mmCIF file of C-alpha atoms in Angstrom:
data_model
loop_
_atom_site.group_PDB
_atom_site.id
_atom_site.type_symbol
_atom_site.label_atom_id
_atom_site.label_comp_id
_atom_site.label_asym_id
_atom_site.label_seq_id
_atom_site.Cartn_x
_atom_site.Cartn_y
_atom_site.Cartn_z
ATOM 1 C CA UNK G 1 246.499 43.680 -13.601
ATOM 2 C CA UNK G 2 248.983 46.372 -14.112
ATOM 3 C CA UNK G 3 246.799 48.577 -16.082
ATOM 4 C CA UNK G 4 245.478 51.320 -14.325
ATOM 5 C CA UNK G 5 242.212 53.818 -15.413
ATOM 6 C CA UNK G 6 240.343 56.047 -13.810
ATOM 7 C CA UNK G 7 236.701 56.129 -13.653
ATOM 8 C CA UNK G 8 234.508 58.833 -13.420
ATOM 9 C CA UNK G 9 231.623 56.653 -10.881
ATOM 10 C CA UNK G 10 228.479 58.291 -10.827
ATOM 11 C CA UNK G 11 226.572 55.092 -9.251
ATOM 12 C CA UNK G 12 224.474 55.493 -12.273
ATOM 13 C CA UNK G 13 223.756 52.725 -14.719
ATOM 14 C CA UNK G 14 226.101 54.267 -17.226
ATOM 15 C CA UNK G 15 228.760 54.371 -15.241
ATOM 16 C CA UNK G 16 228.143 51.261 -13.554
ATOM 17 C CA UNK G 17 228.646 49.748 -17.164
ATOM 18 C CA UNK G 18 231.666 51.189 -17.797
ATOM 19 C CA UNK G 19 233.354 50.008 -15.053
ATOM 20 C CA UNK G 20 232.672 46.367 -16.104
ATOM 21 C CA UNK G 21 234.211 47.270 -19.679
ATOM 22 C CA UNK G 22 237.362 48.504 -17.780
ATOM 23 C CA UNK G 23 237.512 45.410 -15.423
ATOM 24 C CA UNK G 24 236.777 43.567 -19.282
ATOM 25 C CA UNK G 25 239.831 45.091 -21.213
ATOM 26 C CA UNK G 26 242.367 44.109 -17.622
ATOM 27 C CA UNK G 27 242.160 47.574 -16.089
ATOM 28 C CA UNK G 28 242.561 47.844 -12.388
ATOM 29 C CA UNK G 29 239.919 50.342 -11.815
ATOM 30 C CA UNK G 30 240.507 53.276 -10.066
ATOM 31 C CA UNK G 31 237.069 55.476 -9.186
ATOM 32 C CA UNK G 32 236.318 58.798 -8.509
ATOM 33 C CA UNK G 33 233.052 60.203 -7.245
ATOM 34 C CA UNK G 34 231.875 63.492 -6.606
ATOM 35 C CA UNK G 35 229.712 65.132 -3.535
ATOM 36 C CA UNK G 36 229.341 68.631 -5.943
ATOM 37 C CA UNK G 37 226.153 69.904 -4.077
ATOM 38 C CA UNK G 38 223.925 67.935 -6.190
ATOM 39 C CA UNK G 39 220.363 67.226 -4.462
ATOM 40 C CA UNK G 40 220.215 63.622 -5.712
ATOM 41 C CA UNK G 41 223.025 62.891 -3.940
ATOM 42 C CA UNK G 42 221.473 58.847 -3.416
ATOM 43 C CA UNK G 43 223.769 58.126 -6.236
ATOM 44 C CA UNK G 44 226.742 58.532 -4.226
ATOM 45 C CA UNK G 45 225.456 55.929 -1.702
ATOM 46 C CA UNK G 46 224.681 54.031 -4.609
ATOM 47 C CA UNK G 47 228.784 54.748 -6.078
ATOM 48 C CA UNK G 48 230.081 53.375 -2.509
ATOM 49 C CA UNK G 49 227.982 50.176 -3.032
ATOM 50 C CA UNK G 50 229.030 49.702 -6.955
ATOM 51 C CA UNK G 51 232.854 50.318 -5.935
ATOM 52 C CA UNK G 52 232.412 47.616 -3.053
ATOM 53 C CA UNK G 53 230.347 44.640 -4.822
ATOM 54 C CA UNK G 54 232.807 45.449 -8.472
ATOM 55 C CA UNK G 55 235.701 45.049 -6.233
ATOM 56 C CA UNK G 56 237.454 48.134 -7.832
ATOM 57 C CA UNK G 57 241.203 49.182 -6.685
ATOM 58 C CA UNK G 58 239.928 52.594 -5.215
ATOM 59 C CA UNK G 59 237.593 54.639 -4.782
ATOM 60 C CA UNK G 60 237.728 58.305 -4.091
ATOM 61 C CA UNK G 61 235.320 60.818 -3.526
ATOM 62 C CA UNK G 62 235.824 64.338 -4.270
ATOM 63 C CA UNK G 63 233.522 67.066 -2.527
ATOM 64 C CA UNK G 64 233.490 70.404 -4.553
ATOM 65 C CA UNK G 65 230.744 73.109 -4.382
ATOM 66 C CA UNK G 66 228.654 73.710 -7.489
ATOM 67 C CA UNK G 67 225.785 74.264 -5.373
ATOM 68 C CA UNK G 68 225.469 76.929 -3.299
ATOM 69 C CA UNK G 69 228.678 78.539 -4.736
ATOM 70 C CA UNK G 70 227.535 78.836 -8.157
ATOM 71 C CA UNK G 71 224.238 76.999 -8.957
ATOM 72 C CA UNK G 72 222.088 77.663 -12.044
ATOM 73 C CA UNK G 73 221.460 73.833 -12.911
ATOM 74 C CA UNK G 74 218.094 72.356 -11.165
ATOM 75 C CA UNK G 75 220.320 69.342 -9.682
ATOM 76 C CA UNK G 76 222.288 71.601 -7.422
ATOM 77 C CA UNK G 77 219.960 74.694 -7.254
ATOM 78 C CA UNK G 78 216.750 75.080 -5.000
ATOM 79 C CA UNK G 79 215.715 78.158 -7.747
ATOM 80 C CA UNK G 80 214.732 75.694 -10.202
ATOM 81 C CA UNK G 81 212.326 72.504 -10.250
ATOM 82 C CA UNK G 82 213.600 69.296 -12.065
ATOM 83 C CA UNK G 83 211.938 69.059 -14.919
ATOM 84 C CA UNK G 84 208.952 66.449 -15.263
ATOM 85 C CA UNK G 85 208.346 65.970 -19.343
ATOM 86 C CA UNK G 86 205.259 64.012 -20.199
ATOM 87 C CA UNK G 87 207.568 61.135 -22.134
ATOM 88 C CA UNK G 88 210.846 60.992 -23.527
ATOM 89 C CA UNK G 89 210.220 62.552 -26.968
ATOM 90 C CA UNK G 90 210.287 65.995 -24.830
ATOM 91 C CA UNK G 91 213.412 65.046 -23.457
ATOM 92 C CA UNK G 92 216.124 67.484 -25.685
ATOM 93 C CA UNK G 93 213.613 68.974 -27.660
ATOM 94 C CA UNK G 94 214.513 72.573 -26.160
ATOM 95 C CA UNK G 95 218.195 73.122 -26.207
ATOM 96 C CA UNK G 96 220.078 73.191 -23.199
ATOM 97 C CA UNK G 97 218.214 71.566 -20.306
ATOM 98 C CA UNK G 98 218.107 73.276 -17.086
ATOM 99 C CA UNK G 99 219.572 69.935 -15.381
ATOM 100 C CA UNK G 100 222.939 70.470 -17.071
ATOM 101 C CA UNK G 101 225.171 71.537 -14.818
ATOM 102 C CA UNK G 102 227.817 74.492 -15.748
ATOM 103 C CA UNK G 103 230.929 73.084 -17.087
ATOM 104 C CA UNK G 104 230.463 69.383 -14.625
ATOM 105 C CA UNK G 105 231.901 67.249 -17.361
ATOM 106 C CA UNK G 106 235.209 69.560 -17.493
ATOM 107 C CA UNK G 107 235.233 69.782 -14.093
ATOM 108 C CA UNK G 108 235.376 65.934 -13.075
ATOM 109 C CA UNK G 109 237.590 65.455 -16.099
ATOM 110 C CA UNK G 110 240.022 67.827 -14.584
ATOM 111 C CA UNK G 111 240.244 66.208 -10.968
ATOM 112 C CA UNK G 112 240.414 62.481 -13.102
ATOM 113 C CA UNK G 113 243.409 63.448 -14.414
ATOM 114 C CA UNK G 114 245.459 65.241 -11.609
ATOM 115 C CA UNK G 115 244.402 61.663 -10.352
ATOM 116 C CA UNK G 116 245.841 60.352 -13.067
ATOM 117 C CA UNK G 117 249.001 61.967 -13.271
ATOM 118 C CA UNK G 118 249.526 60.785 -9.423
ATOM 119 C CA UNK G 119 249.191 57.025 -10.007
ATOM 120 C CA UNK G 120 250.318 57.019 -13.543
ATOM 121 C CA UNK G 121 247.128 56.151 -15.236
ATOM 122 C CA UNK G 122 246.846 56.875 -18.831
ATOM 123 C CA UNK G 123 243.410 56.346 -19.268
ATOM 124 C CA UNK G 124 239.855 58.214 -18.183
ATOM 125 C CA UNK G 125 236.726 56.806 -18.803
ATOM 126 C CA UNK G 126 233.526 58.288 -19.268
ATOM 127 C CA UNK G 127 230.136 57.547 -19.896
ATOM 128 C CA UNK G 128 228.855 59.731 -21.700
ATOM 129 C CA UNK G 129 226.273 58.523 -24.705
ATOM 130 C CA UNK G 130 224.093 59.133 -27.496
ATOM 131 C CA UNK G 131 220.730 60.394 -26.021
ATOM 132 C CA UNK G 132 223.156 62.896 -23.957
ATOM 133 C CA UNK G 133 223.990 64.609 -27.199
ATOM 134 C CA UNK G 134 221.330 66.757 -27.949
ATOM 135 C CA UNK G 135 220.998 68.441 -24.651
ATOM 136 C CA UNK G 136 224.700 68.253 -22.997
ATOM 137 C CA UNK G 137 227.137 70.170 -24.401
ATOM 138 C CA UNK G 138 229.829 68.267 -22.176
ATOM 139 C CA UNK G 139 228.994 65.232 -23.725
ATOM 140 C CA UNK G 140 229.702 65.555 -27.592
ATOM 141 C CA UNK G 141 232.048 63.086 -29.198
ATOM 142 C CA UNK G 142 234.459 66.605 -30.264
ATOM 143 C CA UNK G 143 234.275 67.850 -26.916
ATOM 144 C CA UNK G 144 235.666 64.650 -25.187
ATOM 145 C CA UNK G 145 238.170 64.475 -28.348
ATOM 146 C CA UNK G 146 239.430 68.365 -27.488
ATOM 147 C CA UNK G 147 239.397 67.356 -23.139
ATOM 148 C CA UNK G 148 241.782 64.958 -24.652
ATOM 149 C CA UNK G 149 243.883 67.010 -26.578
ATOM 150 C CA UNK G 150 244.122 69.950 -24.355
ATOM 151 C CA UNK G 151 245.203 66.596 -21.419
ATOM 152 C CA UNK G 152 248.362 65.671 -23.233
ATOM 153 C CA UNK G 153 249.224 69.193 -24.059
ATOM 154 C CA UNK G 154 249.269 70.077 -19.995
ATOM 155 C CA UNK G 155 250.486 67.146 -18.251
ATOM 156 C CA UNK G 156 253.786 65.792 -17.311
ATOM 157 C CA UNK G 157 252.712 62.256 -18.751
ATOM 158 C CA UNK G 158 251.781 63.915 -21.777
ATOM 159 C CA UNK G 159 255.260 66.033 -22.812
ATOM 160 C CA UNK G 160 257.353 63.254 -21.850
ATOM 161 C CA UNK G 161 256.303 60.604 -24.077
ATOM 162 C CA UNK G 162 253.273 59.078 -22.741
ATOM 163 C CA UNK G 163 249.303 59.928 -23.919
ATOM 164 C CA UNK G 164 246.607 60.197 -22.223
ATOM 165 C CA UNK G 165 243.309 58.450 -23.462
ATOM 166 C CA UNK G 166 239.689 59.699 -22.509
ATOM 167 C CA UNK G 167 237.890 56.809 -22.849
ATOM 168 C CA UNK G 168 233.849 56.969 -23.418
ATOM 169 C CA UNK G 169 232.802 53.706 -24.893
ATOM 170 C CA UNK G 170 229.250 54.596 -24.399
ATOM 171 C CA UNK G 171 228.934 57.584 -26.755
ATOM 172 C CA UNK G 172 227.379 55.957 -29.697
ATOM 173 C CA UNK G 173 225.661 53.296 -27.305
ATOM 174 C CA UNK G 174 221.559 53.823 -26.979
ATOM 175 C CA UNK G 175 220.299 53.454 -23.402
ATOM 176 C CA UNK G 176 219.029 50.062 -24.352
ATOM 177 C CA UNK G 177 222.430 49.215 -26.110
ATOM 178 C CA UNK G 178 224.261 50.221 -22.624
ATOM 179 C CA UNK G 179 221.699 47.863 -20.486
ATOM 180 C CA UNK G 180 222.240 44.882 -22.998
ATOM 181 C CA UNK G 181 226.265 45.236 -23.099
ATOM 182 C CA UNK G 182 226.347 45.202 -19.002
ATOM 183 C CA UNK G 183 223.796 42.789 -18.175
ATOM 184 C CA UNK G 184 226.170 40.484 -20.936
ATOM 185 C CA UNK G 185 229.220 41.766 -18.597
ATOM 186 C CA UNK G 186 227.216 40.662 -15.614
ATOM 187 C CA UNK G 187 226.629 44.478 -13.966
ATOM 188 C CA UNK G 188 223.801 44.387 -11.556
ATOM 189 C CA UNK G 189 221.759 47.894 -12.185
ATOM 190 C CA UNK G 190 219.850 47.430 -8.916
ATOM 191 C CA UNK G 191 222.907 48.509 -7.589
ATOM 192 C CA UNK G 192 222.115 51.805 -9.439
ATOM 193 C CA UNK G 193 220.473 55.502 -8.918
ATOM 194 C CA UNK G 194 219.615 57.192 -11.958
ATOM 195 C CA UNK G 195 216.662 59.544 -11.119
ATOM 196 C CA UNK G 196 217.611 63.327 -10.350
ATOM 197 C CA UNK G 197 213.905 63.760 -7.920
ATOM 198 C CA UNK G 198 214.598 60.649 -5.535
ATOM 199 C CA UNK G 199 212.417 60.573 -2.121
ATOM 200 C CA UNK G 200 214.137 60.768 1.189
ATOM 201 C CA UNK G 201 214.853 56.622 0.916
ATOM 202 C CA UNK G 202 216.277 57.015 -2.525
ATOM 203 C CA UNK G 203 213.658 55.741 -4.319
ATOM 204 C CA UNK G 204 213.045 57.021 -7.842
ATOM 205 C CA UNK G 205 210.632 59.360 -8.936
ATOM 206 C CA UNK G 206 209.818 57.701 -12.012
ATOM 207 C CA UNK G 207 208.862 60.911 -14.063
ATOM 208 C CA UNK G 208 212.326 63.011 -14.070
ATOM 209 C CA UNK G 209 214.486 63.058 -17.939
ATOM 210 C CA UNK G 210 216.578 60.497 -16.461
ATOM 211 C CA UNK G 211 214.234 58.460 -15.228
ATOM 212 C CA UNK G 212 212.233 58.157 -18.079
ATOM 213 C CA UNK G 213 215.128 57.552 -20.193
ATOM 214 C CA UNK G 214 216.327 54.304 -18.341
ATOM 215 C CA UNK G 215 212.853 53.204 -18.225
ATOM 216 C CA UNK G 216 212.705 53.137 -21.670
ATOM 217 C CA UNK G 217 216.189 51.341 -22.200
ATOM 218 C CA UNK G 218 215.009 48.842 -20.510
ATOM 219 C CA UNK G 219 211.824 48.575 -22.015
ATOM 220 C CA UNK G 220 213.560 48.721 -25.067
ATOM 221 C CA UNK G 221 216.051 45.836 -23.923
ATOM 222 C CA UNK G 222 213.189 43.797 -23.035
ATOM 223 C CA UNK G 223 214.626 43.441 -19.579
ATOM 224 C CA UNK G 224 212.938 44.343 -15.695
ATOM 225 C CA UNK G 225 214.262 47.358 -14.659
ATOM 226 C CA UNK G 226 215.554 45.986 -11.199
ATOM 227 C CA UNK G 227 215.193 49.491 -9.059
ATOM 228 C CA UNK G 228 212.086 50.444 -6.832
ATOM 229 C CA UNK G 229 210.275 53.728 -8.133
ATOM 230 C CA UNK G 230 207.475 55.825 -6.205
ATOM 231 C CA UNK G 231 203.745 54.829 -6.837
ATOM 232 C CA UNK G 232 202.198 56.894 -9.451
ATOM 233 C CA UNK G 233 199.910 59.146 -8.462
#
């Protein structure tokens, strides 16, 4: 493989999937993880174990502080409780959530392509999709369309003849969609942490946005989600 492509690894079962389309389409995958201050930070033990089993070129991890610099999302600030809706037609229903983190998306997009630029990568992926819409700002089809215009107008690769691609394959995907495409690419979601409440063992809470979201892909897909979650009290 001489393609290279960065990949913005959560350890989430999005971006879990999207490595398997880059590994698809002959990319040598290059991943980048974050320790930002968030609390549920089981997913990056959960990123280490996706970038191991997947095989993938590299795998970086970037530690930054949204947390305790800055704060004002309930995944990285102790001020505010993650959200617990009764079922997912709450979820989005009230603007910004308070588990959107200020400006993440641009963030992580920035350090993927400094990244980029260093190993001469011209593509990004992200996986960003279709439920995220509503709430996320940072994950609208025209902001991931501007990220990339505003990359090729400020990098090297960019003014001398190459492009730089942001890649989110997800966006018009359905949660369900995105479990059916990477169980047919063979991903193995018990690999994954979604939940944004896990216990002290990383288990899921089962009631958070994102948890109820996934388990209603699933449900959806007609598949067993594969991850344990807490007993229901």
């Amino acid at each position: 493989m001489n393609k290279k492509a960065i990949i913005l690894l959560s350890g989430g079962l999005d971006s879990i999937t999207c490595v398997a389309i880059a590994q698809s389409q002959g990319y040598a995958v290059h991943a980048l993880s974050f320790d930002y201050g968030q609390k549920h930070n089981v997913e990056l033990e959960c990123a280490k174990k996706i970038a191991k089993t997947m095989n993938v070129s590299e795998h970086r991890i970037a530690k930054i502080d949204l947390g305790s610099l800055f704060g004002g999302s309930a995944l990285t600030d102790d001020n505010f409780n993650v959200p617990e809706p009764k079922n997912v037609d709450e979820i989005g229903k009230t603007g910004v959530p308070i588990t959107y983190v200020p400006a993440r998306n641009t963030i992580f997009l920035s350090y993927a392509l400094a990244y980029a630029e260093v190993i001469n990568a011209c593509d990004i992926f992200i996986g960003v999709n279709a439920l995220d819409y509503s709430g996320y700002p940072d994950c609208r089809p025209e902001y991931i369309r501007s990220f990339e215009t505003m990359a090729n107008l400020a990098t090297k690769i960019g003014i001398e003849g190459g492009r730089i691609n942001i890649q989110s394959p997800l966006e018009k995907l359905t949660k369900a969609e995105i479990i059916k495409l990477g169980t047919k690419l063979g991903v193995d979601y018990s690999l994954t942490s979604t939940c944004y409440n896990a216990d002290s063992h990383g288990t899921a809470c089962g009631k958070c946005d994102a948890c109820l979201l996934r388990l209603e892909g699933f449900k959806q897909a007609g598949l067993q989600d594969p991850i344990q979650y807490q007993p229901k009290v």
